[in-house]
Coordinates of C-alpha atoms and ligand atoms in Angstrom, one line a residue:
X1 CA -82.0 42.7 107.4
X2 CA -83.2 41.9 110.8
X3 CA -86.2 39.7 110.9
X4 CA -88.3 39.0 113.5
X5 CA -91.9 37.1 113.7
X6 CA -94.7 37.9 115.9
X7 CA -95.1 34.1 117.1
X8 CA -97.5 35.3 119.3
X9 CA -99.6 37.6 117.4
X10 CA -99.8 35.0 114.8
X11 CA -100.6 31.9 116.5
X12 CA -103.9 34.8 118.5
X13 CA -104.5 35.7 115.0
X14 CA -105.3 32.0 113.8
X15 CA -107.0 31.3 117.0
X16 CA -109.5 34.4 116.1
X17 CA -109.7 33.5 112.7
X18 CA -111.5 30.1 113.7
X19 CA -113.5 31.3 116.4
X20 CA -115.4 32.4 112.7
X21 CA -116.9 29.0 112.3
X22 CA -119.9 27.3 112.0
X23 CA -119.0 23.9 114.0
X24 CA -118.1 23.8 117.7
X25 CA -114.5 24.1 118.8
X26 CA -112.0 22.7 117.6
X27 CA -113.8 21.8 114.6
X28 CA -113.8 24.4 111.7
X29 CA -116.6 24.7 108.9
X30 CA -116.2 28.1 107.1
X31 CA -117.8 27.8 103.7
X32 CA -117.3 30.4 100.8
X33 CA -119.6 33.3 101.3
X34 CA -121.4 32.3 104.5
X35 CA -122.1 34.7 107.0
X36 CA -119.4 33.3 108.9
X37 CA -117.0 33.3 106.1
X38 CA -118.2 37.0 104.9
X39 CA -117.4 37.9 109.0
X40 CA -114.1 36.0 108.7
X41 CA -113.3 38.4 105.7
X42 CA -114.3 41.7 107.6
X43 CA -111.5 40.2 110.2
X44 CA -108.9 39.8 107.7
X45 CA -109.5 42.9 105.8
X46 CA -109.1 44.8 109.0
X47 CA -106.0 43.3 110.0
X48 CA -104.4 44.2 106.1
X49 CA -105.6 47.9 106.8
X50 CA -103.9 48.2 110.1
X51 CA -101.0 46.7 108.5
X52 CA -100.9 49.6 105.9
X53 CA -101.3 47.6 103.1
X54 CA -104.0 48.5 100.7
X55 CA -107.0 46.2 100.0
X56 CA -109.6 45.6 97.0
X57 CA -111.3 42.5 96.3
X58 CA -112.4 41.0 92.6
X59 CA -116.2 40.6 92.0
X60 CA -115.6 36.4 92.9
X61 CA -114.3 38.1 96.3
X62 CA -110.7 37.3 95.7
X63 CA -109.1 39.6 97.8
X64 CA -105.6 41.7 97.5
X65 CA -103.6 43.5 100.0
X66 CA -101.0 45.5 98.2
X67 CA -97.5 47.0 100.1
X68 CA -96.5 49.2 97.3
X69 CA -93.0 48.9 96.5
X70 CA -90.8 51.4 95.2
X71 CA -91.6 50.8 92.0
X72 CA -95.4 49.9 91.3
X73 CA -95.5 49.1 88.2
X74 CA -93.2 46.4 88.5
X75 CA -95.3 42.9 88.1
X76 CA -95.8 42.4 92.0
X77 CA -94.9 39.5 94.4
X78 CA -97.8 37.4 95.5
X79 CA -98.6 35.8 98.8
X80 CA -101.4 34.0 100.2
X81 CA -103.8 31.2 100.0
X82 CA -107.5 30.5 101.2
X83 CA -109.3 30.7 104.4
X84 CA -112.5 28.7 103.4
X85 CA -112.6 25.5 105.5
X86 CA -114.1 22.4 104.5
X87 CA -117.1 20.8 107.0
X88 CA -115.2 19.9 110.6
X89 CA -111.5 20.1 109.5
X90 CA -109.4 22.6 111.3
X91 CA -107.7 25.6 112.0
X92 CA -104.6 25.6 109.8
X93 CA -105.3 24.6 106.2
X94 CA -105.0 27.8 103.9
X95 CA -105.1 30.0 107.0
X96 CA -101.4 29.5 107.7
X97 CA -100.7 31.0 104.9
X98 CA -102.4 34.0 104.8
X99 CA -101.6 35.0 107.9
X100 CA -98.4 33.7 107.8
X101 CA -97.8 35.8 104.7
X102 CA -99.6 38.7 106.8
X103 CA -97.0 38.4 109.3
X104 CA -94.3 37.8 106.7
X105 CA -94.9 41.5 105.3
X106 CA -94.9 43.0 108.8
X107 CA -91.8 41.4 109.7
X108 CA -90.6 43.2 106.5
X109 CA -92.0 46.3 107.5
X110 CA -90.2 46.6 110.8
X111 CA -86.9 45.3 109.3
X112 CA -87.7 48.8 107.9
X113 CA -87.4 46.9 104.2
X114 CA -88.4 49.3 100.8
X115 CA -88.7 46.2 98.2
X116 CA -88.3 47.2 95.1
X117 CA -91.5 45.2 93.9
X118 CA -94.9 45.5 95.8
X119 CA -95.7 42.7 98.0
X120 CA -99.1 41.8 97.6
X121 CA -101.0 39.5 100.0
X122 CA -103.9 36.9 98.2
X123 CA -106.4 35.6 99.8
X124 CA -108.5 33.1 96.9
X125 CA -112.2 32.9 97.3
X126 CA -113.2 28.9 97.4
X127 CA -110.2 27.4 97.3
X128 CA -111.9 24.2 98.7
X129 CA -114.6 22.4 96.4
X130 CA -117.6 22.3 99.4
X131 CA -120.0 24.7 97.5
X132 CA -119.9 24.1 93.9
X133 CA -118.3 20.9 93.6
X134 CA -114.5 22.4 92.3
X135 CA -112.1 23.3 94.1
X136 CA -109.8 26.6 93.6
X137 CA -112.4 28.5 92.1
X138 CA -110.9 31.8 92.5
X139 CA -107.2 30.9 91.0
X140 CA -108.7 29.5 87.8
X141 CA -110.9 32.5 87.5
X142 CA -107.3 35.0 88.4
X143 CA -105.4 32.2 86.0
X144 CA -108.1 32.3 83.2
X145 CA -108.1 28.8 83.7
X146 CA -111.9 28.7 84.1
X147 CA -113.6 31.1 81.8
X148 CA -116.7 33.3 83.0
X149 CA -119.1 31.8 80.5
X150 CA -118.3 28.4 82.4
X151 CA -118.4 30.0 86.1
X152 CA -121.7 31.3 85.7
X153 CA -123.1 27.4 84.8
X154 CA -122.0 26.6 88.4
X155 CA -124.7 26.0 90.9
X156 CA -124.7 24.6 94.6
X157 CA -126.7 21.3 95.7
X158 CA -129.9 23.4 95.8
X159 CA -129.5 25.1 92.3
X160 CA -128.4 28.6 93.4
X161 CA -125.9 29.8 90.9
X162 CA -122.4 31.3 91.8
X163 CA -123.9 34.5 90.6
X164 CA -126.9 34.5 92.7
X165 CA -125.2 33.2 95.9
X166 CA -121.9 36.1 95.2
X167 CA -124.2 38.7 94.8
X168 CA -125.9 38.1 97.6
X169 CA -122.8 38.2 99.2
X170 CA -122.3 41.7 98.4
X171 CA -119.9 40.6 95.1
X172 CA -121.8 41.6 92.1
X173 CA -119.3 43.4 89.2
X174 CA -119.3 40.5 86.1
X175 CA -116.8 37.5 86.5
X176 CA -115.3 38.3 83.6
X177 CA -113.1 41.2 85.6
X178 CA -111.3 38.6 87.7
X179 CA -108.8 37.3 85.4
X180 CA -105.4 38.9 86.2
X181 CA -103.7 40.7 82.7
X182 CA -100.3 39.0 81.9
X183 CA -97.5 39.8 84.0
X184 CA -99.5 40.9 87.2
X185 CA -97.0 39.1 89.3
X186 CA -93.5 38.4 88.7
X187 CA -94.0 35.4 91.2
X188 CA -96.0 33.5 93.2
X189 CA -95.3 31.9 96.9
X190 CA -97.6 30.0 99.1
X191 CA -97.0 29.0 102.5
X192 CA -99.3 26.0 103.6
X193 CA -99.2 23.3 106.2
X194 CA -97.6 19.7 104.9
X195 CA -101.1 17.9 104.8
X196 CA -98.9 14.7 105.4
X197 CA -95.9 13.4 107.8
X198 CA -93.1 13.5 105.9
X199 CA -91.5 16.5 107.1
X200 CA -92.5 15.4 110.4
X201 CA -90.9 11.8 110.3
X202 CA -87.8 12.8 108.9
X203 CA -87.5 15.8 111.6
X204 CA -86.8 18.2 108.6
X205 CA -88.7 21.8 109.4
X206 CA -89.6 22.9 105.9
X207 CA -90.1 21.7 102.7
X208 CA -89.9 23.4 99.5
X209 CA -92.2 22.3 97.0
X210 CA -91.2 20.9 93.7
X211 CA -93.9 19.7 92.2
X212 CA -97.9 19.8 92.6
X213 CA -100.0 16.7 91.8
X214 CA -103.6 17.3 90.4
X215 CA -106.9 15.7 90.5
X216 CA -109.5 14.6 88.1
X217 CA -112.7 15.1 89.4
X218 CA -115.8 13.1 88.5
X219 CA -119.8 12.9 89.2
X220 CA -121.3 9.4 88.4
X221 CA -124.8 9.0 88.4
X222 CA -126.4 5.5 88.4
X223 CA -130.0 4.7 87.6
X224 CA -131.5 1.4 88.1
X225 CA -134.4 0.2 89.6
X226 CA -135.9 0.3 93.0
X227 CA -138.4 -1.8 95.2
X228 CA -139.6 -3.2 98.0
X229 CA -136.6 -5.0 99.8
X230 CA -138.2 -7.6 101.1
X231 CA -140.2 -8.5 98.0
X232 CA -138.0 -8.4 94.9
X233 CA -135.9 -11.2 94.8
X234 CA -132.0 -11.1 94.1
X235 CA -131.7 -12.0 90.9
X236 CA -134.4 -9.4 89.3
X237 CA -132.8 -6.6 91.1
X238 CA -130.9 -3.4 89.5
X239 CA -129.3 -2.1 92.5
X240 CA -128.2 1.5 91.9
X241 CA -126.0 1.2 94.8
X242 CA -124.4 -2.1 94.6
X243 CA -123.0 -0.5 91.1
X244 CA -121.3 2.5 92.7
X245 CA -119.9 -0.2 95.1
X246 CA -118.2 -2.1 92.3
X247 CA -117.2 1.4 91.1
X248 CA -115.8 2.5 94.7
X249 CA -113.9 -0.6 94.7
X250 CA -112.6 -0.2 90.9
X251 CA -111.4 3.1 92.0
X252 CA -109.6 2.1 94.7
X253 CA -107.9 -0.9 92.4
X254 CA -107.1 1.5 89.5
X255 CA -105.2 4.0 92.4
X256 CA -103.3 0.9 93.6
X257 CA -102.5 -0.8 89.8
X258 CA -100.4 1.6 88.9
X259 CA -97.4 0.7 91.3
X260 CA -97.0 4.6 92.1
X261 CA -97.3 5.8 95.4
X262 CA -98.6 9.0 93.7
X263 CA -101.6 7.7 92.6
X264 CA -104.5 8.2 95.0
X265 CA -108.1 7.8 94.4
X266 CA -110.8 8.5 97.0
X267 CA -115.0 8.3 96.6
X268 CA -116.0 11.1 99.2
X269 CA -119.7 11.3 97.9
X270 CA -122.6 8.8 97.5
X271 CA -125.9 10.0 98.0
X272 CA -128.4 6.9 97.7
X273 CA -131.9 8.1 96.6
X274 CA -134.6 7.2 98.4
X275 CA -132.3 6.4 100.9
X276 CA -134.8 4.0 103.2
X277 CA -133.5 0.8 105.1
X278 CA -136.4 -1.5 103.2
X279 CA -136.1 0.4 99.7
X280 CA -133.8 -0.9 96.7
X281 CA -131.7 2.0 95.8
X282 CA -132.8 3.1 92.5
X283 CA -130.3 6.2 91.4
X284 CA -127.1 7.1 93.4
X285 CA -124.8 10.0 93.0
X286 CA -121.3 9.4 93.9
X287 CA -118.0 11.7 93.3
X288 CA -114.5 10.7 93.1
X289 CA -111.5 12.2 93.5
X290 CA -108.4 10.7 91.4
X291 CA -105.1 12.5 91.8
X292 CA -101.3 11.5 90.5
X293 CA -98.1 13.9 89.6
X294 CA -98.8 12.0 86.2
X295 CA -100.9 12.8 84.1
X296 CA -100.7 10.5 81.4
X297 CA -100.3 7.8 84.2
X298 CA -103.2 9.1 85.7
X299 CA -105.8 9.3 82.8
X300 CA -104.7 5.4 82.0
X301 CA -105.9 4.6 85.3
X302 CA -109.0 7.1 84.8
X303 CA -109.7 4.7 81.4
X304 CA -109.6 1.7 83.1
X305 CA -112.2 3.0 85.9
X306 CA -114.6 3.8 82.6
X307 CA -114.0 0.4 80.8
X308 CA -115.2 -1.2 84.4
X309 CA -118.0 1.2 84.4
X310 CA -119.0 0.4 81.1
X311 CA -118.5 -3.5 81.9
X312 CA -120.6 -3.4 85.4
X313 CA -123.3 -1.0 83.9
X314 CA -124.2 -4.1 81.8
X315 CA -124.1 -7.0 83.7
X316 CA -126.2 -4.9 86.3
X317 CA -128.2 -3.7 84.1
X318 CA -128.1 -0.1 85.3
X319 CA -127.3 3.0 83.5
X320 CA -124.1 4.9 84.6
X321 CA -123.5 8.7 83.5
X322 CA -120.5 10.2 84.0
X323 CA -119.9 14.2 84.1
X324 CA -115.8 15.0 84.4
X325 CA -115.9 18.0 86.8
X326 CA -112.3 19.0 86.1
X327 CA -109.4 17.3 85.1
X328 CA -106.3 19.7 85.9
X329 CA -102.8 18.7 84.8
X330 CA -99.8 18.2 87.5
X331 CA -97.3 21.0 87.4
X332 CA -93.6 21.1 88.3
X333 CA -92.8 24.5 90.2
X334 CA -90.9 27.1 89.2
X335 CA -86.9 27.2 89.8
X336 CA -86.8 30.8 90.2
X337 CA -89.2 30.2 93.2
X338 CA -87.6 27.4 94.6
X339 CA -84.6 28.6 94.5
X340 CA -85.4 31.7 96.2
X341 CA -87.0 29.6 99.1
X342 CA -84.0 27.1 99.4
X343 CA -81.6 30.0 99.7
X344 CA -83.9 31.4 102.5
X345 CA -83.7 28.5 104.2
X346 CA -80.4 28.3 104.1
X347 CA -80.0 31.7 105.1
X348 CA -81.5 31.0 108.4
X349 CA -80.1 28.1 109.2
X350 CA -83.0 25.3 109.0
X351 CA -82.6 22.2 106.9
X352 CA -85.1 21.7 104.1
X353 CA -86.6 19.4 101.6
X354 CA -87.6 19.4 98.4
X355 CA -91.2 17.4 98.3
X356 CA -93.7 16.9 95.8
X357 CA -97.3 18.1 97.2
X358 CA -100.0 15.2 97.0
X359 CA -102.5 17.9 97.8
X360 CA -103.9 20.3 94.9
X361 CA -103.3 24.3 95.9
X362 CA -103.9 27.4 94.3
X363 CA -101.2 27.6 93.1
X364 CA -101.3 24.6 90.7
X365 CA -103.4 27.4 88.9
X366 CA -101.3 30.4 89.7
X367 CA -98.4 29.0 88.0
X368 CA -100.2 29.5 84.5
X369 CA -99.7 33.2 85.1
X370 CA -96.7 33.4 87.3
X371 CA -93.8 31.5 88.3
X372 CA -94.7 29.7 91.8
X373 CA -93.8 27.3 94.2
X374 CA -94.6 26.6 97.8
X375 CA -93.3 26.4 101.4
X376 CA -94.3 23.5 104.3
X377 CA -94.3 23.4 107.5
X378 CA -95.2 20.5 109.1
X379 CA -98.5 19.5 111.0
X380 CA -98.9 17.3 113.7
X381 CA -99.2 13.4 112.7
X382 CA -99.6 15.0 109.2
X383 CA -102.7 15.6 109.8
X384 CA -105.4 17.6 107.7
X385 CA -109.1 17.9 107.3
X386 CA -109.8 17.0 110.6
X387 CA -110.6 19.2 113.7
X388 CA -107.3 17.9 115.5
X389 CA -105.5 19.5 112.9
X390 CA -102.4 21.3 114.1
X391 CA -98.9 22.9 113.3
X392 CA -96.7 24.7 115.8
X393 CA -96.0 27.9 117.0
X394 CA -92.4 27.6 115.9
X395 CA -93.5 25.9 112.7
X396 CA -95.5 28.6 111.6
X397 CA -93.0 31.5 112.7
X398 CA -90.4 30.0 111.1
X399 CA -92.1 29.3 108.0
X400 CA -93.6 32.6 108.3
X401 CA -89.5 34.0 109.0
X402 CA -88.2 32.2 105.9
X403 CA -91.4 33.4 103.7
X404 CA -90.4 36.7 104.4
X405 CA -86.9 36.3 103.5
X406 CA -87.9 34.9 99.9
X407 CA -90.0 37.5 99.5
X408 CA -87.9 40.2 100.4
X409 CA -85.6 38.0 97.9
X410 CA -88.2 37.9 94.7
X411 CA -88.8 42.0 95.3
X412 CA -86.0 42.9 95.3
Ligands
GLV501 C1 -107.3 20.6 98.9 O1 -107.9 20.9 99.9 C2 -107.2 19.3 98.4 O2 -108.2 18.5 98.5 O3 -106.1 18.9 98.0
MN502 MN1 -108.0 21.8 102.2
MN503 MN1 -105.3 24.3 101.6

């Protein structure tokens, strides 16, 4: 099989697909079902058509692009990621993969390939948690992971529920037709940028992914009491935010106790209310983020943030509430999978490594239905999230090239 990438139409094809933004260049916001988003979707969906693959999306907009094997009703091979984009990060996250796995199944096409399987490109709706606070929303729905009933609960910051805010988006057919029946696909590969250096330091060009660590996420709201700040003295005072400080800094100590590089814990929200320079903060909000490839060695560290809590909640006299957005377990990938994505880097030549991924996917959730796992290439400084964000023509044609091969592998 002769296979050859695109570099070029790939790398215009990224550059078009963040022109849909709503922060300046280079910075990319792209939240779910924004107009920019639903315009960044119209883009995609024509680029599938011309392709010749045929596209429907789910009523969560989830969105397929099937090339029909010769024999379709085989359990398909999936493709893909997401193409949301959290406030001012960059071009690459998610979007490497889906058009990378775009130009995988062209690259197929012209190496005039029949695969046995259908090759199905996925593009996830929300994969990032900017709008309603948890992230890969559409892979828990596909997985069954997260059930309808619970979807429908989830609002945005100004109370708009995912139903109102996807039907306005022109997605209205009931959540509960998103779950995938068993055996949809036979397996599941996602091509994403590294999100870290290691590839890059070590000079190795691709990493196969053995492993996916996942998060517990959790909303803590304090109440204490506010006041003038010149008035009240210090030793009446119930400082809401001095409380989520001691809890920022408990978080950060729990991460670090447990010896294992692993274990990371971040607070990327605190809203102080009311928020004036001469008023005691009387509630905050704050969300963390708590992530290891352990679970049980993650929830002990989760336990000893909540005996702290309970500990500071009294000798500050403040109340502390906690709400556990999701708590998702680590998962090890699929040998079938990896397998087929060592042997395709082999095939071409190019060194790879096996690596855990510190950051949470899609297909953490995919692999309840399907066997997965996950190609890298790597990005600049290991860099992610950020506008400067970048991976490399020939890092993303070769991980695009090696895609392809593993896919033409899995079909068959
Ligand atoms: C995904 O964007 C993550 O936060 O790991
Ligand atoms: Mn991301
Ligand atoms: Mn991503």
């Amino acid at each position: 099989m002769n296979l050859t990438i695109n570099r070029q139409q790939l790398v215009t094809e990224l550059e078009t697909l963040a022109s849909f933004s709503d922060a300046p260049a280079p910075a990319v916001t792209r939240i779910v079902f924004s107009p920019v988003d639903l315009n960044a979707r119209a883009y995609l969906k024509s680029l599938c058509g011309s392709a010749g693959l045929t596209v429907r999306e789910d009523p969560v907009g989830n969105t397929f692009a099937r090339w029909t094997g010769r024999e379709p009703n085989l359990p398909a091979i999936g493709t893909g990621s997401h193409t949301d984009a959290i406030p001012f990060s960059g071009r690459y996250d998610g979007t490497a993969g889906v058009l990378g796995g775009l130009e995988a199944i062209r690259a197929l096409q012209r190496a005039q390939l029949r695969p046995r399987r259908s090759i199905e490109l996925l593009i996830f709706t929300a994969e990032e948690p900017t709008l309603f606070g948890i992230g890969c929303l559409g892979s828990r729905l596909l997985s069954g992971s997260l059930r309808a009933e619970t979807a429908r609960q989830l609002k945005n910051r100004d109370g708009k529920t995912l139903d109102e805010i996807r039907s306005e988006a022109g997605f209205g057919d009931s959540l509960d037709r998103v779950r995938l029946p068993p055996g949809y696909y036979a397996a599941f590969v996602e091509l994403h940028i590294e999100q870290g250096a290691i590839l890059e330091r070590r000079s190795i060009p691709l990493g196969v992914v053995t492993a996916i660590a996942a998060p517990a996420s959790l909303r803590i709201a304090i109440e204490g009491e506010g006041g003038h700040a010149g008035a009240v003295l210090m030793p009446e005072r119930r400082d809401a935010f001095l409380a989520a400080a001691e809890i920022a800094l408990a978080v950060e100590q729990a991460a670090k106790s447990t010896g294992a590089i692993d274990t990371v814990g971040t607070v990327g929200v605190c809203e102080v209310f009311p928020g004036a320079i001469n008023s005691i903060p009387s509630r905050v909000r704050i969300e963390i983020d708590f992530r290891d490839t352990d679970l049980a060695r993650r929830d002990a560290a989760l336990a000893g943030i909540f005996k702290n809590c309970d500990e500071l909640a009294a000798r500050r006299r403040v109340t502390i509430e906690r709400e556990m957005i999701n708590a998702d377990a680590p998962i090890q990938c699929s040998p079938l999978v990896v397998d087929a994505l060592t042997r395709a880097c082999r095939e071409h030549g190019f060194e790879s490594l096996p690596m855990v991924s510190r950051a949470y996917h899609d297909s953490l959730f995919m692999s309840q239905i399907a066997p997965v796992a996950m190609l890298f290439i790597p990005c600049r400084n290991g860099v992610s999230h950020r506008p400067d964000e970048y991976a490399a023509p020939e890092d993303l044609a070769r991980g695009s090239l090696v895609l392809a091969q593993a896919l033409a592998d899995l079909a068959g």
